[in-house]
PDB file of C-alpha atoms in Angstrom:
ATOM      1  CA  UNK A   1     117.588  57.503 126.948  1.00 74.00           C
ATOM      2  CA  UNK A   2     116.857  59.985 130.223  1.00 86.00           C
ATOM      3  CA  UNK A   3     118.672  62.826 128.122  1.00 86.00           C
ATOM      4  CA  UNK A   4     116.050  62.344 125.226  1.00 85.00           C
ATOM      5  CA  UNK A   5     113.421  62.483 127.060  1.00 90.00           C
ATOM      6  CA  UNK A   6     114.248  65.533 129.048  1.00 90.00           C
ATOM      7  CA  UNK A   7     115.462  67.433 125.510  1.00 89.00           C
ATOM      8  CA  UNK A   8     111.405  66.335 124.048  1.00 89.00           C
ATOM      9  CA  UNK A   9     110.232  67.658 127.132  1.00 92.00           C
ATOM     10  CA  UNK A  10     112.278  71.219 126.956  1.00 90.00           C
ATOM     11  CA  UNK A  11     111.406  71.266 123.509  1.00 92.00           C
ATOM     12  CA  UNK A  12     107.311  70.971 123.838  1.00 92.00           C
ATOM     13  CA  UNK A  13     107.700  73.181 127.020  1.00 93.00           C
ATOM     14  CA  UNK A  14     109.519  75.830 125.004  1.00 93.00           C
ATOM     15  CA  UNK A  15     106.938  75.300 121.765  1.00 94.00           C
ATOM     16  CA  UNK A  16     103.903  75.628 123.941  1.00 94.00           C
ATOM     17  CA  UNK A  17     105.148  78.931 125.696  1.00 93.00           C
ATOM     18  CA  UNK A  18     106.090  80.104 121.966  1.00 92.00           C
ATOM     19  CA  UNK A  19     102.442  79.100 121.021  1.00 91.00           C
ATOM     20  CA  UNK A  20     101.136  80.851 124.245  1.00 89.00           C
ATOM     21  CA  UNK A  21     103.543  84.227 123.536  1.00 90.00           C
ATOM     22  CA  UNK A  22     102.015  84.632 119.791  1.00 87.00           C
ATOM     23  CA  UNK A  23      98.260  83.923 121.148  1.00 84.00           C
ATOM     24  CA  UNK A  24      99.049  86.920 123.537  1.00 82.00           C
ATOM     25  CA  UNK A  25     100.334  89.101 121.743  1.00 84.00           C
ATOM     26  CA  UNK A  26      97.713  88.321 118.737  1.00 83.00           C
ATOM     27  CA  UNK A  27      95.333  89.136 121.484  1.00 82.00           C
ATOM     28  CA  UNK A  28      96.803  92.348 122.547  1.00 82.00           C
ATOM     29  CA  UNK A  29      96.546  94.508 119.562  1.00 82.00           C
ATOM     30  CA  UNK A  30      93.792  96.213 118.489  1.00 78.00           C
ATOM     31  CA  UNK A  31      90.792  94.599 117.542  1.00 80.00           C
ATOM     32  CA  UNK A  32      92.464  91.553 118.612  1.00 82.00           C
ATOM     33  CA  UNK A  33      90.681  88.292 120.575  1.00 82.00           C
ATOM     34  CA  UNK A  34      91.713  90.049 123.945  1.00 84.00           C
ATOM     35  CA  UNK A  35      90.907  93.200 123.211  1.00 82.00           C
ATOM     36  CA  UNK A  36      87.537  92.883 121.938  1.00 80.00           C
ATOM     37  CA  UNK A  37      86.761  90.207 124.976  1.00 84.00           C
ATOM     38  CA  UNK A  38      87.775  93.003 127.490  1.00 84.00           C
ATOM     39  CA  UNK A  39      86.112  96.337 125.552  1.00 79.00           C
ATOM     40  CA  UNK A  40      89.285  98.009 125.703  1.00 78.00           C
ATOM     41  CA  UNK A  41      89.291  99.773 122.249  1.00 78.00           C
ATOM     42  CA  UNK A  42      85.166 100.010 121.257  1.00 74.00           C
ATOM     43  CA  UNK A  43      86.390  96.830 118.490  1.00 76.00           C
ATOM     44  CA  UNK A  44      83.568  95.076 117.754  1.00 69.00           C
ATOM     45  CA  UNK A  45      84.941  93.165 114.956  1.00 69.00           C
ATOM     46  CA  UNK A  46      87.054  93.099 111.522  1.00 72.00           C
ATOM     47  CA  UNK A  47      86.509  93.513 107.967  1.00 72.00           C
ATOM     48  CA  UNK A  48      88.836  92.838 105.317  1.00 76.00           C
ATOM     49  CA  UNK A  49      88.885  93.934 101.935  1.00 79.00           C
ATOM     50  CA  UNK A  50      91.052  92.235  98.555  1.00 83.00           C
ATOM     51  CA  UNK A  51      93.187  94.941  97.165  1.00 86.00           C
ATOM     52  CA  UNK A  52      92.753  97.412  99.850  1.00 86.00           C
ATOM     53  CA  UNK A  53      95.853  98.495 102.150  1.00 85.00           C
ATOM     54  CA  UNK A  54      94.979 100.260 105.289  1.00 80.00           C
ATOM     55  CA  UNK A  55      97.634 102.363 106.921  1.00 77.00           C
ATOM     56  CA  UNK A  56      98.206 104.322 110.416  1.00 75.00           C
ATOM     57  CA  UNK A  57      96.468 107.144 108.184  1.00 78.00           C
ATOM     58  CA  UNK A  58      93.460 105.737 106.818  1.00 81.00           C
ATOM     59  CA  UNK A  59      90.480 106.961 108.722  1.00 84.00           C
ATOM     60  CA  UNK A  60      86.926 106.143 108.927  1.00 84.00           C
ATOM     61  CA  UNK A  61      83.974 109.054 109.115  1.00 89.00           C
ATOM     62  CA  UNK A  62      80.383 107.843 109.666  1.00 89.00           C
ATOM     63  CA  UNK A  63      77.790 109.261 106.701  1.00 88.00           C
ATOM     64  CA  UNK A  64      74.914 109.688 108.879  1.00 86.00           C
ATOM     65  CA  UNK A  65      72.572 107.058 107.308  1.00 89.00           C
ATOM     66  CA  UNK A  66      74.516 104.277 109.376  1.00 87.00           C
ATOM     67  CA  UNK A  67      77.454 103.453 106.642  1.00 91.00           C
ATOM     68  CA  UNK A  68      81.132 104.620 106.922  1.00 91.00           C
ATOM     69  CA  UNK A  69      83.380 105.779 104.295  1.00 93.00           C
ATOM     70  CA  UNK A  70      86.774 104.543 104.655  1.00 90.00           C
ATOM     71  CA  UNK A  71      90.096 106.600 103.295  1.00 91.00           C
ATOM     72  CA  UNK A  72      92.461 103.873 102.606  1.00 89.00           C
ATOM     73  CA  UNK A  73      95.022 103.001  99.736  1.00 90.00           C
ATOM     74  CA  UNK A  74      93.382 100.409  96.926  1.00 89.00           C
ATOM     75  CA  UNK A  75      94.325  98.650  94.049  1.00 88.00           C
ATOM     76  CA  UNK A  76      93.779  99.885  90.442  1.00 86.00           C
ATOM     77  CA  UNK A  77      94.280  99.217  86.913  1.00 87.00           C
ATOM     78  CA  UNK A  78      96.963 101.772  87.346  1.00 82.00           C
ATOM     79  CA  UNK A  79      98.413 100.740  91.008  1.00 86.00           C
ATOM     80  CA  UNK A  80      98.246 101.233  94.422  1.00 87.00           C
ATOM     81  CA  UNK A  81      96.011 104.514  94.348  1.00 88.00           C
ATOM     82  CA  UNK A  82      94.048 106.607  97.545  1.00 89.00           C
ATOM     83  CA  UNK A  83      90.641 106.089  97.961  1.00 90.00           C
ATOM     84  CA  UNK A  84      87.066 106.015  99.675  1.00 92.00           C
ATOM     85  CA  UNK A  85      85.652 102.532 100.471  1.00 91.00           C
ATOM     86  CA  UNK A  86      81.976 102.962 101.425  1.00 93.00           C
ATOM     87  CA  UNK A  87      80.731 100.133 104.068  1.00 89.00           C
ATOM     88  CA  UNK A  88      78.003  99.146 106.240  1.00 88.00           C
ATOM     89  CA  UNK A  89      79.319  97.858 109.632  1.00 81.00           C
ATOM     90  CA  UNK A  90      76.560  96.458 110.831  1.00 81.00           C
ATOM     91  CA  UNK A  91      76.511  93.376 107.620  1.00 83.00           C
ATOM     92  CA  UNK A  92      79.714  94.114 106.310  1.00 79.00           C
ATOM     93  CA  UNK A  93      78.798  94.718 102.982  1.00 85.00           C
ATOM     94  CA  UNK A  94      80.859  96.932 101.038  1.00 87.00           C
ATOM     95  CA  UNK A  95      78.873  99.387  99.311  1.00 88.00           C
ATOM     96  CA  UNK A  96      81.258 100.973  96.634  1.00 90.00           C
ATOM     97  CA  UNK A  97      84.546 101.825  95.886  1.00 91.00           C
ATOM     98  CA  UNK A  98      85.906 105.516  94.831  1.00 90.00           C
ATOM     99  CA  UNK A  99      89.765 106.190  93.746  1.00 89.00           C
ATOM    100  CA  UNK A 100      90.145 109.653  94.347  1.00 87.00           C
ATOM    101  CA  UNK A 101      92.437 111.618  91.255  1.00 83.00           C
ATOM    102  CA  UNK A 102      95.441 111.383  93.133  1.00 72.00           C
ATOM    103  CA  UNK A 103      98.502 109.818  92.979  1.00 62.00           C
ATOM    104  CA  UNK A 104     101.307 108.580  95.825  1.00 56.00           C
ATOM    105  CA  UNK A 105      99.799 105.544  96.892  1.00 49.00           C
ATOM    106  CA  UNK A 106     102.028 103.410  98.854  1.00 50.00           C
TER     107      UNK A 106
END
């Protein structure tokens, strides 16, 4: 009976450090709960997007009227294709979407 109860113990002790390890380490990357609570990056915040794959080389350029275009990979009639996302990050709101006449998409 004592070796039961010590083995549920271990085991919630070990699942609640597990728990604590992912939370952490969710927290640590970029744009993650930590890292926006602390200002570390500039992260305010993330947007996600159906059928777009961003990659260690999409990049975002501001257009000057308070929108950013986004390079990033998206999904087409004819596959995974590069392209320009157009957002506003202030709502969210995607303004348009522009494959570019290029193949390679990953």
């Amino acid at each position: 009976m004592r070796r039961k109860q010590i083995f549920g113990t271990a085991l919630a002790a070990l699942v609640l450090a597990g728990a604590a390890a992912v939370a952490g380490w969710q927290g640590l990357q970029t744009c993650g709960w930590i890292d926006r609570a602390l200002a570390r990056s500039g992260c305010l915040g993330t947007v996600r997007f159906d059928g777009v794959k961003l990659s260690y080389k999409s990049t975002a350029q501001p257009m000057g009227d308070g929108r950013v275009v986004i390079e990033a990979d998206m999904l087409t009639a004819d596959g995974w294709r590069p392209g320009l996302i157009v957002l506003d990050p202030v709502t969210g709101d995607e303004g348009g979407r522009y494959p570019l006449p290029l193949s390679g998409g990953t």
